[in-house]
Coordinates of C-alpha atoms in Angstrom, one line a residue:
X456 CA 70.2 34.9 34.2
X457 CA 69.3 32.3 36.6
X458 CA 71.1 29.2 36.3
X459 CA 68.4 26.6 35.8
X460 CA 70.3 24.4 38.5
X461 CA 69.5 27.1 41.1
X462 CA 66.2 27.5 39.9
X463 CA 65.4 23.3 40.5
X464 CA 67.4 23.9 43.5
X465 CA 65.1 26.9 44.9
X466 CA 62.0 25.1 43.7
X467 CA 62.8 22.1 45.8
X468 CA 63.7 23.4 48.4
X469 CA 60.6 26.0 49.0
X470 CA 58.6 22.5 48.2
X471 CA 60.3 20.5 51.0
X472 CA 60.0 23.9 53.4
X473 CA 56.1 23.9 52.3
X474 CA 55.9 19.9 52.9
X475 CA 57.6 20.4 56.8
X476 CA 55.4 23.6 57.8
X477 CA 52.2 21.4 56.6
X478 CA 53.1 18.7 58.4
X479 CA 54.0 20.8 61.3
X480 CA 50.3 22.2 61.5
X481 CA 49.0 18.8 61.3
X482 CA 50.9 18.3 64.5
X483 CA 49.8 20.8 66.2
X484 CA 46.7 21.9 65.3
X485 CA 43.4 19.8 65.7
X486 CA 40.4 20.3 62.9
X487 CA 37.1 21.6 63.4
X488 CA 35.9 18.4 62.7
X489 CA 37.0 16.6 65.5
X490 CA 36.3 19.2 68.2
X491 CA 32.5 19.2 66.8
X492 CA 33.0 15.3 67.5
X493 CA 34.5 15.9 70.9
X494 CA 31.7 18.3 71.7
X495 CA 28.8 15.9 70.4
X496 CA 30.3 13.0 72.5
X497 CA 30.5 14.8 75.6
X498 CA 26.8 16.3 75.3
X499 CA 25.7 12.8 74.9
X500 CA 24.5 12.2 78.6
X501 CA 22.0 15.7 78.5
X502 CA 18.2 15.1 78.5
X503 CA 17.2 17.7 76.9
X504 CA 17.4 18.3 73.3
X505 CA 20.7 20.5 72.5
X506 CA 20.8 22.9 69.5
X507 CA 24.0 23.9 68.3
X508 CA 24.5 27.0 66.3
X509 CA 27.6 29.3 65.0
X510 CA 25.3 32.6 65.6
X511 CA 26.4 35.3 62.8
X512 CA 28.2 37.7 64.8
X513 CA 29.6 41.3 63.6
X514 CA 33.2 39.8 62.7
X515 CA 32.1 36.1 62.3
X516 CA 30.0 33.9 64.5
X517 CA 29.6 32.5 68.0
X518 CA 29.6 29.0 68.5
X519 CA 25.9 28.2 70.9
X520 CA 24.6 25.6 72.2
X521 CA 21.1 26.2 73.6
X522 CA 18.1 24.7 75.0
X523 CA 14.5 25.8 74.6
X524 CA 12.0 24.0 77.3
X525 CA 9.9 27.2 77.6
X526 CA 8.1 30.1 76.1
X527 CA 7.9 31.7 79.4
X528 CA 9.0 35.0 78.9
X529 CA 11.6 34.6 82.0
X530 CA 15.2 35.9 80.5
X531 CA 17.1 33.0 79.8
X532 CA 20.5 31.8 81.3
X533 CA 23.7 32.2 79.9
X534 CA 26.4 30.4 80.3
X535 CA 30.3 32.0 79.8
X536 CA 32.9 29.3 80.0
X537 CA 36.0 29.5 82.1
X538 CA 40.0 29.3 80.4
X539 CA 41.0 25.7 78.9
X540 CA 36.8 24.9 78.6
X541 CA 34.3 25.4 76.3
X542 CA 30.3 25.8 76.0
X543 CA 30.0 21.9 76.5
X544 CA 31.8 22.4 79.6
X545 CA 28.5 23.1 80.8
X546 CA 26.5 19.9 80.0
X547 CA 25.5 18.4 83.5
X548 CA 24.0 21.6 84.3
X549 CA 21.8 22.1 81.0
X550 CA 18.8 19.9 82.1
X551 CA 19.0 21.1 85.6
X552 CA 19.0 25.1 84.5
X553 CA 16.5 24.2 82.0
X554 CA 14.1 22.7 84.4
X555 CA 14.1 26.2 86.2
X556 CA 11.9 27.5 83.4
X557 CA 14.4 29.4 81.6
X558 CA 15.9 29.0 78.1
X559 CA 19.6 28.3 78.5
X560 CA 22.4 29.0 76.4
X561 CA 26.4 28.4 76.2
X562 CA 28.9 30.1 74.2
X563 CA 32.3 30.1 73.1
X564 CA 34.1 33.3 74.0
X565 CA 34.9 34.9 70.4
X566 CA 37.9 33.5 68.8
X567 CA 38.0 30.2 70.7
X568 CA 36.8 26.6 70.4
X569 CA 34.2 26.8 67.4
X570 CA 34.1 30.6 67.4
X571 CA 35.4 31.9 64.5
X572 CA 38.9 33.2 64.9
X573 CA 38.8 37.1 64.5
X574 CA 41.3 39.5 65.3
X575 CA 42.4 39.3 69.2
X576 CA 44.1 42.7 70.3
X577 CA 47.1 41.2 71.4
X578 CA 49.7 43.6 72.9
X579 CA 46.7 46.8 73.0
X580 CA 46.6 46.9 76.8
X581 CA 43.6 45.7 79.1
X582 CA 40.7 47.7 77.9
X583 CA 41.3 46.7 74.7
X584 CA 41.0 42.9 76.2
X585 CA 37.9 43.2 77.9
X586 CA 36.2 45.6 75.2
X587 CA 37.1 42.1 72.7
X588 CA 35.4 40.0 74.7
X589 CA 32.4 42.7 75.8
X590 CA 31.6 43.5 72.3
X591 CA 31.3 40.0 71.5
X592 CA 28.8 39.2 74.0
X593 CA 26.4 42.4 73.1
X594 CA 27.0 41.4 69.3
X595 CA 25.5 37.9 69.8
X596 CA 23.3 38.7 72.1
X597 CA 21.4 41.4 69.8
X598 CA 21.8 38.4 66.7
X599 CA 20.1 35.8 68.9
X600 CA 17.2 38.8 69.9
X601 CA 17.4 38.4 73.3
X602 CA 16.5 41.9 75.5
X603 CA 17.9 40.6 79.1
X604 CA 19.6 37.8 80.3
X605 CA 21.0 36.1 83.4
X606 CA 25.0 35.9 83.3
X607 CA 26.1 32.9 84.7
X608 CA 30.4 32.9 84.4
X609 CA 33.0 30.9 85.5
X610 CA 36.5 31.4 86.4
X611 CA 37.8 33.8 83.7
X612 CA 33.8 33.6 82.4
X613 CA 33.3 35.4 85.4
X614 CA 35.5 37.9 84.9
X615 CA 33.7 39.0 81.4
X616 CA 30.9 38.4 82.4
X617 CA 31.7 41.3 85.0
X618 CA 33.0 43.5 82.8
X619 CA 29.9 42.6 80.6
X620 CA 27.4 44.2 83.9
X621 CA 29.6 47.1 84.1
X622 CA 28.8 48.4 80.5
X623 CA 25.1 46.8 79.9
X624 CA 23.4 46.4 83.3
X625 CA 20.3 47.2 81.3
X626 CA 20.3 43.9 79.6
X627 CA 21.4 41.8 82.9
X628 CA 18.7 40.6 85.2
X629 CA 21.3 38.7 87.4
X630 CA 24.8 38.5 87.6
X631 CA 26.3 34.6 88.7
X632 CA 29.7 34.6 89.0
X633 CA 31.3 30.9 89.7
X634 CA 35.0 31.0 91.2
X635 CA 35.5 34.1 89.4
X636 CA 39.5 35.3 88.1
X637 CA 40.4 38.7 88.2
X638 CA 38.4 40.0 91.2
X639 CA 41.1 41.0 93.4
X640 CA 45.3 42.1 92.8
X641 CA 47.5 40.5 94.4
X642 CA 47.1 40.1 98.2
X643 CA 50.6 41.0 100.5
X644 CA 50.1 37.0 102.3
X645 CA 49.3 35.7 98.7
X646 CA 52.1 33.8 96.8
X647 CA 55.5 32.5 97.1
X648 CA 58.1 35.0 98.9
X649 CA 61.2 35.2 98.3
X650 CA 62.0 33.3 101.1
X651 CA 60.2 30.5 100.4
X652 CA 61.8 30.7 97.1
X653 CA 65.0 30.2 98.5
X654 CA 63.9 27.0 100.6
X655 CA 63.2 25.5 97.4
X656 CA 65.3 22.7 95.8
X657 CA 67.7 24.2 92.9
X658 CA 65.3 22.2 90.0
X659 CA 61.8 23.5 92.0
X660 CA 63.3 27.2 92.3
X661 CA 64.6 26.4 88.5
X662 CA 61.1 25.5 87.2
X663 CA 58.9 28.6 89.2
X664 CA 61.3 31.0 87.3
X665 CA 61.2 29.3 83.5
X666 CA 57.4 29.0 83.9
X667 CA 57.0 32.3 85.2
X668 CA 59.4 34.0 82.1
X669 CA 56.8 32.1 80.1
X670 CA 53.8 33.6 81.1
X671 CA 55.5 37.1 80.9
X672 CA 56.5 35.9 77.5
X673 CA 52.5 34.9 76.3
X674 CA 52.8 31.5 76.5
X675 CA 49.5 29.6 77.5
X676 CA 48.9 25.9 78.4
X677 CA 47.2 25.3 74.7
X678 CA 50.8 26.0 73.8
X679 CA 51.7 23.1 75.5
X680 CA 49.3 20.9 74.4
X681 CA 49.6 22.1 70.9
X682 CA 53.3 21.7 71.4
X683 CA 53.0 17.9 72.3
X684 CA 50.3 17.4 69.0
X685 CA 48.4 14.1 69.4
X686 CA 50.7 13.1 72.6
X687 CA 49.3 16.2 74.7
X688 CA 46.3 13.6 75.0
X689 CA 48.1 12.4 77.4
X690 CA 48.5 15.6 79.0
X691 CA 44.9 16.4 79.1
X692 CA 44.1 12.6 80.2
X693 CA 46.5 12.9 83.2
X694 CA 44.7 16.7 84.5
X695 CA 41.3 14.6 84.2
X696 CA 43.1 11.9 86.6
X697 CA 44.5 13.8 89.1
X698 CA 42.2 17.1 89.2
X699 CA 39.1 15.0 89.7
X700 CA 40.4 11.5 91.5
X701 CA 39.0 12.9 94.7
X702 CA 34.9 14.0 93.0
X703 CA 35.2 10.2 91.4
X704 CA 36.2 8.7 94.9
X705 CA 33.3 11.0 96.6
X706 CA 30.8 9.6 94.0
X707 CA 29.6 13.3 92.8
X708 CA 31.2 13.6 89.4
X709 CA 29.4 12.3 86.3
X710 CA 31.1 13.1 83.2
X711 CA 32.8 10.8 81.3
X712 CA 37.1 11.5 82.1
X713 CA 38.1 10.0 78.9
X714 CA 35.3 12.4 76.3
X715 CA 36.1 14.9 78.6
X716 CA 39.6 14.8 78.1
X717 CA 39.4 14.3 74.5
X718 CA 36.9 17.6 74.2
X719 CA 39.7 19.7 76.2
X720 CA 42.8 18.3 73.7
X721 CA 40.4 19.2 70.9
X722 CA 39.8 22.5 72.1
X723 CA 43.3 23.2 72.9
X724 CA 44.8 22.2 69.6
X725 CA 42.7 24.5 67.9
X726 CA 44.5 27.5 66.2
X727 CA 45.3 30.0 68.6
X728 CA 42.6 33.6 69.4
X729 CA 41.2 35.1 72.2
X730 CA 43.1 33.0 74.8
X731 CA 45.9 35.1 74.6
X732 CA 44.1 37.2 77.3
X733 CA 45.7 35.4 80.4
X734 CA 49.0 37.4 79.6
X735 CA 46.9 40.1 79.4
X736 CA 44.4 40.9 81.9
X737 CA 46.9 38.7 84.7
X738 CA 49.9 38.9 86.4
X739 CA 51.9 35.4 87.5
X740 CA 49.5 33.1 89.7
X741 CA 46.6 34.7 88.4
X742 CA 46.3 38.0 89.7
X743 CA 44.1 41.0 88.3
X744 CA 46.4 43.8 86.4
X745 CA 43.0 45.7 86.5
X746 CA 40.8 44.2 89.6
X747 CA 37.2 43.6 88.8
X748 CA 35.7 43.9 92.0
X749 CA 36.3 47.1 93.1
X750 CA 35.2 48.7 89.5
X751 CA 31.8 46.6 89.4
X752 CA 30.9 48.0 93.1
X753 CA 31.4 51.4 91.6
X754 CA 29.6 51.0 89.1
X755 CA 26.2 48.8 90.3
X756 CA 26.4 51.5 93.2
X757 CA 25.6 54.7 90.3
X758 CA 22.6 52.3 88.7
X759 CA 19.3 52.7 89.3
X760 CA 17.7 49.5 88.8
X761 CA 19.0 46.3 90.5
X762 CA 21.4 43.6 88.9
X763 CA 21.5 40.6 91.8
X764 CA 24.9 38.8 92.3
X765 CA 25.5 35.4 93.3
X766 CA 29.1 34.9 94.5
X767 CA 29.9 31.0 94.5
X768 CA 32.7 29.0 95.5
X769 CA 34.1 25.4 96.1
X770 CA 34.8 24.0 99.5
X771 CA 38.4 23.5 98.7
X772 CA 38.5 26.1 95.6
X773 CA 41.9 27.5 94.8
X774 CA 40.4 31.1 93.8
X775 CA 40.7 33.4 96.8
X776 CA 37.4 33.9 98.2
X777 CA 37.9 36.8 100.0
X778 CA 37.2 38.7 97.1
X779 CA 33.8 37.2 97.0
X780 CA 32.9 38.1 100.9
X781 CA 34.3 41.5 100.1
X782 CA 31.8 42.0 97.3
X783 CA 28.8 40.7 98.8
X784 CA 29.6 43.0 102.0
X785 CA 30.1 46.2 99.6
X786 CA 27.2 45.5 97.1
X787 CA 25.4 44.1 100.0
X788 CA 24.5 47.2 101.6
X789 CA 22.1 48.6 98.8
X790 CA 21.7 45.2 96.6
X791 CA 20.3 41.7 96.7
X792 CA 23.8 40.2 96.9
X793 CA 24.6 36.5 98.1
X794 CA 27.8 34.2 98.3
X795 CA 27.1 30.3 98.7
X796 CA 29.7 27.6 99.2
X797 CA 29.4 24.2 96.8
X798 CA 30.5 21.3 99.4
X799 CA 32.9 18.7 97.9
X800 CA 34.1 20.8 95.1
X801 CA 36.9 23.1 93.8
X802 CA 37.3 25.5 91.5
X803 CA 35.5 23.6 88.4
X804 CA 32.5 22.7 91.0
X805 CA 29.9 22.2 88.2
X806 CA 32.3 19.0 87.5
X807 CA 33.4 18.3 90.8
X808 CA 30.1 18.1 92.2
X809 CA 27.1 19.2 89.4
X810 CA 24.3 18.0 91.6
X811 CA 25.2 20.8 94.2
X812 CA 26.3 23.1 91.8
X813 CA 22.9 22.8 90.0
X814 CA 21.0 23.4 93.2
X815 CA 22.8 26.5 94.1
X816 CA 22.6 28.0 91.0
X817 CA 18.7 27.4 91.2
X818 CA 18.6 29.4 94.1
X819 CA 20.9 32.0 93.1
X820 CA 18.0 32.3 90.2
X821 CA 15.2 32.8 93.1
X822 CA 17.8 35.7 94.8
X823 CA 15.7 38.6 96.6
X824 CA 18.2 39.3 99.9
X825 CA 21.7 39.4 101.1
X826 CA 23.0 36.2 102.5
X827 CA 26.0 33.9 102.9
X828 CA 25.2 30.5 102.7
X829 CA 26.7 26.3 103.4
X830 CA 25.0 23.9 100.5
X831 CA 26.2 20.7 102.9
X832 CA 25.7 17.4 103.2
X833 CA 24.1 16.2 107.0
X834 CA 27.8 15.0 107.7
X835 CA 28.2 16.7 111.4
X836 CA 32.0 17.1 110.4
X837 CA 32.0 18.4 106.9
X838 CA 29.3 20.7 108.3
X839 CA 31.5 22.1 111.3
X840 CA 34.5 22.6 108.4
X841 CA 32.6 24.7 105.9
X842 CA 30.6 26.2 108.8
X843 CA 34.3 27.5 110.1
X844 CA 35.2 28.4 106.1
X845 CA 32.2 30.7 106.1
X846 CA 33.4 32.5 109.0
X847 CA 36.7 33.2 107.3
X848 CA 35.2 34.1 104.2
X849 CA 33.4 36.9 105.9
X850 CA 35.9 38.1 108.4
X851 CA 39.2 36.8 107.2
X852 CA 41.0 38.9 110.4
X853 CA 38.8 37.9 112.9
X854 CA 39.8 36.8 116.0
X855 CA 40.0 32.5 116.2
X856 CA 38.0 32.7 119.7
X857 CA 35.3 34.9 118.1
X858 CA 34.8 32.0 115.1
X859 CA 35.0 29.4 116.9
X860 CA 32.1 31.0 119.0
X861 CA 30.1 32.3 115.4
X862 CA 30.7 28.2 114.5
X863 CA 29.0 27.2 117.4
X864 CA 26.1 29.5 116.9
X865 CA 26.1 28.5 113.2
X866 CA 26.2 24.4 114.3
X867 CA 22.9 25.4 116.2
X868 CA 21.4 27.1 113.3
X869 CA 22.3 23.9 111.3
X870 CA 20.9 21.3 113.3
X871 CA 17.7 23.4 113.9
X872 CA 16.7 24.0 110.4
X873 CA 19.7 22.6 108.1
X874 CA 20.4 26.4 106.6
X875 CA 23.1 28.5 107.2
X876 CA 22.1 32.2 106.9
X877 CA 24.6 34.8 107.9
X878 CA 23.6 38.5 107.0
X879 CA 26.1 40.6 105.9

C-alpha cells in the first residue's frame, strides 16, 4: 500500500512538472495564429489578390499562397523559400511575376512555417533529406493539378529545387535558382585556416569552436530564437537592422523591417520539422556534404528535352559564385543556360533590391541562349566593379592583366548598348 501522503505528494508534484513544461512551451513556441497574422501583415503591400491555401498533401498539407491573373495556359511560377524564410518571403515579387502572364505560387517547404509538421528523417543520411523534401514538392504539385512548372528557389530553395529537376525534369519548364546552397563542397581557399584561427583573440577562437560543436550537434538558429521566447524579437529585429541598413540607405528595399521581423520570429518559434536539414545536407559554413552541381549537370546532360537554368546572384552575395559560372559553362555547352548578377544586393536580393530582382527573373522567364549578364545601374563606377565581378565569376584563375583588358572591352560593350553579354 501507498501511503496516501506519497500519493498527494506524487500528484502534486507531476501537476507542478506539468504546469512548468506548459509554460515552458508557451515560451518558446509561437501559435499558428500569430504566424498567419505575421504573414497577412507582411502581404499587405501586394497588388494583386493573394490566395492562401494549406493544399492536402500525402502526409498533411502545404501551406500556398498563390496568385491567379491568367488563364493562359503558360506553366506557372513557383516559388521555394530559402532557410529562416517563408512563402511571404516572396511578396514584392508576386505582382511583378504575375504581370509576366504566369500564375504564381509560394510554398512552405513540408514541415515548416504553416506546413503541417510531418515526420522529418532526422539522422537517415542525405538522400533521405532531399527525398523529404522532393516528395513533397511532387505530392503538392499533383494536389494543385499542375503538369509543369517553372522552379524559382532561393538559397537552400535552390538546392531542392535542384534536386527536384534531377528526379522530374518532365514537369520543369525552367530551372531559377537564386544564391543557391549546396552547389559546391568546400573549396581549398574557402574558410578559416588554422592559421587564421590562431590569430584570433582567445574569446573569437572560443566562440568559432562552440558554434561550430553546435552545428555538429543539430542546433539551428530557430533554436535560438526559440531559446530567447518573446525576447528573440529582438534577435530578429536586430538581423533586419544590420542585414539590410545598407538596401534602406541605397533606397531599393521596400518591405516593412518591423512586419518583416515579426513574420521571421513567428516563423522561427514555430515547433521544430524539416529545418533540421542544415545539419544534414551541410558541413560548417555552409558547405555541400553531397554537391548539387556536379549531379544536376549529370543528369540534364542524359535528358532529352531541355530544362533552361537561370544562375543568379547579388553584387556583394556571400554564396560562392563560382559554382554558378561553373554550371552555366558545363550545362552551357548543350543547354539554354544563363547567370545574371542583381546590382546593390546580397544574398536575399529579392529584399535587398526587388525591383532588379523582379526584372531579372522576367528575363530569366524569356531564356533561349547561354549568357552571363550585369543588371546595373548607369553609375560608370558600379558598372566597372560588377563588369570586373563578371570576369571573376567566369574565370576565377585568370590572369589580372587579361580582366582588366576583358573589363575594358566589356566598359565598351556597356556604353554602346547598356548590355553585358559574355558567351560562355
Amino acid at each position: 500500500m501507498i501511503p496516501e501522503a506519497c500519493k498527494t505528494l506524487s500528484i502534486s508534484s507531476g501537476t507542478h512538472l506539468g504546469s512548468f513544461l506548459e509554460r515552458l512551451r508557451a515560451w518558446t513556441l509561437s501559435s499558428e495564429e500569430r504566424l498567419r497574422r505575421a504573414e497577412s501583415k507582411v502581404l499587405e503591400g501586394t497588388k494583386c489578390k493573394v490566395h492562401v491555401t494549406d493544399v492536402p498533401v500525402k502526409d498533411g498539407s502545404i501551406h500556398t499562397l498563390s496568385i491567379s491573373p491568367s488563364s493562359s495556359g503558360r506553366a506557372p511560377v513557383v516559388l521555394v523559400h530559402g532557410y529562416f524564410m517563408g512563402s511571404a518571403s516572396w511578396a514584392h515579387s508576386f505582382d511583378a511575376l504575375a504581370s509576366s502572364g504566369r500564375n504564381v505560387y509560394a510554398i512552405d517547404w513540408p514541415s515548416w512555417g504553416l506546413s503541417s509538421r510531418s515526420s522529418f528523417p532526422a539522422g537517415q543520411g542525405i538522400d533521405a533529406c532531399e527525398q523529404f523534401f522532393v516528395d513533397g514538392i511532387e505530392s503538392w504539385r499533383k494536389s494543385v493539378g499542375l503538369e509543369r512548372v517553372v522552379l524559382l528557389g532561393h538559397s537552400f530553395g535552390g538546392y531542392f529545387a535542384a534536386c527536384y529537376t534531377m528526379k522530374y525534369p518532365q514537369h520543369v519548364e525552367k530551372l531559377i535558382l537564386a544564391s543557391p546552397v549546396g552547389m559546391m563542397g568546400k573549396q581549398p581557399d574557402a574558410g578559416f585556416s588554422e592559421d587564421r584561427l590562431k590569430s584570433l583573440p582567445w574569446w573569437q577562437r572560443f566562440l568559432f569552436y562552440r558554434i561550430k560543436s553546435m552545428w555538429e550537434g543539430g542546433w539551428t538558429p530557430m533554436d535560438f530564437v526559440r531559446v530567447l521566447g518573446p525576447l528573440g524579437l529582438w534577435l530578429t529585429d536586430w538581423y533586419m537592422d544590420r542585414r539590410f541598413r545598407h538596401a534602406r540607405e541605397l533606397g531599393t528595399m521596400q518591405l516593412d523591417s518591423s512586419a518583416f521581423a515579426q513574420y521571421l520570429h513567428a516563423l522561427a518559434r514555430r515547433s521544430p520539422g524539416s529545418e533540421r536539414c542544415l545539419g544534414a545536407l551541410l558541413d560548417f559554413g555552409a558547405w555541400a556534404k553531397h554537391p548539387v552541381a556536379p549531379r544536376l549537370v549529370e543528369q540534364l546532360q542524359r535528358e532529352v528535352g531541355e530544362v533552361p537554368v537561370t544562375l543568379l546572384y547579388g553584387d556583394t552575395d556571400w554564396m560562392d559564385a563560382r559554382a554558378g559560372a561553373w554550371l552555366v559553362r558545363e550545362l552551357g555547352k548543350s543547354y539554354p543556360t544563363e547567370m545574371l548578377v542583381i546590382e546593390n544586393a546580397g544574398h536575399q536580393m529579392f529584399l535587398d533590391n526587388p525591383l532588379a530582382f523582379d526584372a531579372a527573373c522576367r528575363r530569366a522567364l524569356e531564356l533561349r541562349g547561354s549568357s552571363l549578364q550585369l543588371f546595373a545601374e548607369h553609375s560608370m563606377l558600379r558598372m566597372f566593379l560588377g563588369i570586373s565581378l563578371c570576369c571573376l565569376l567566369v574565370k576565377p584563375l585568370t590572369a589580372s592583366s587579361i580582366v582588366k583588358d576583358q573589363s575594358n572591352r566589356l566598359m565598351r560593350a556597356v556604353e554602346a548598348d547598356g548590355n553585358v553579354h559574355l558567351p560562355l
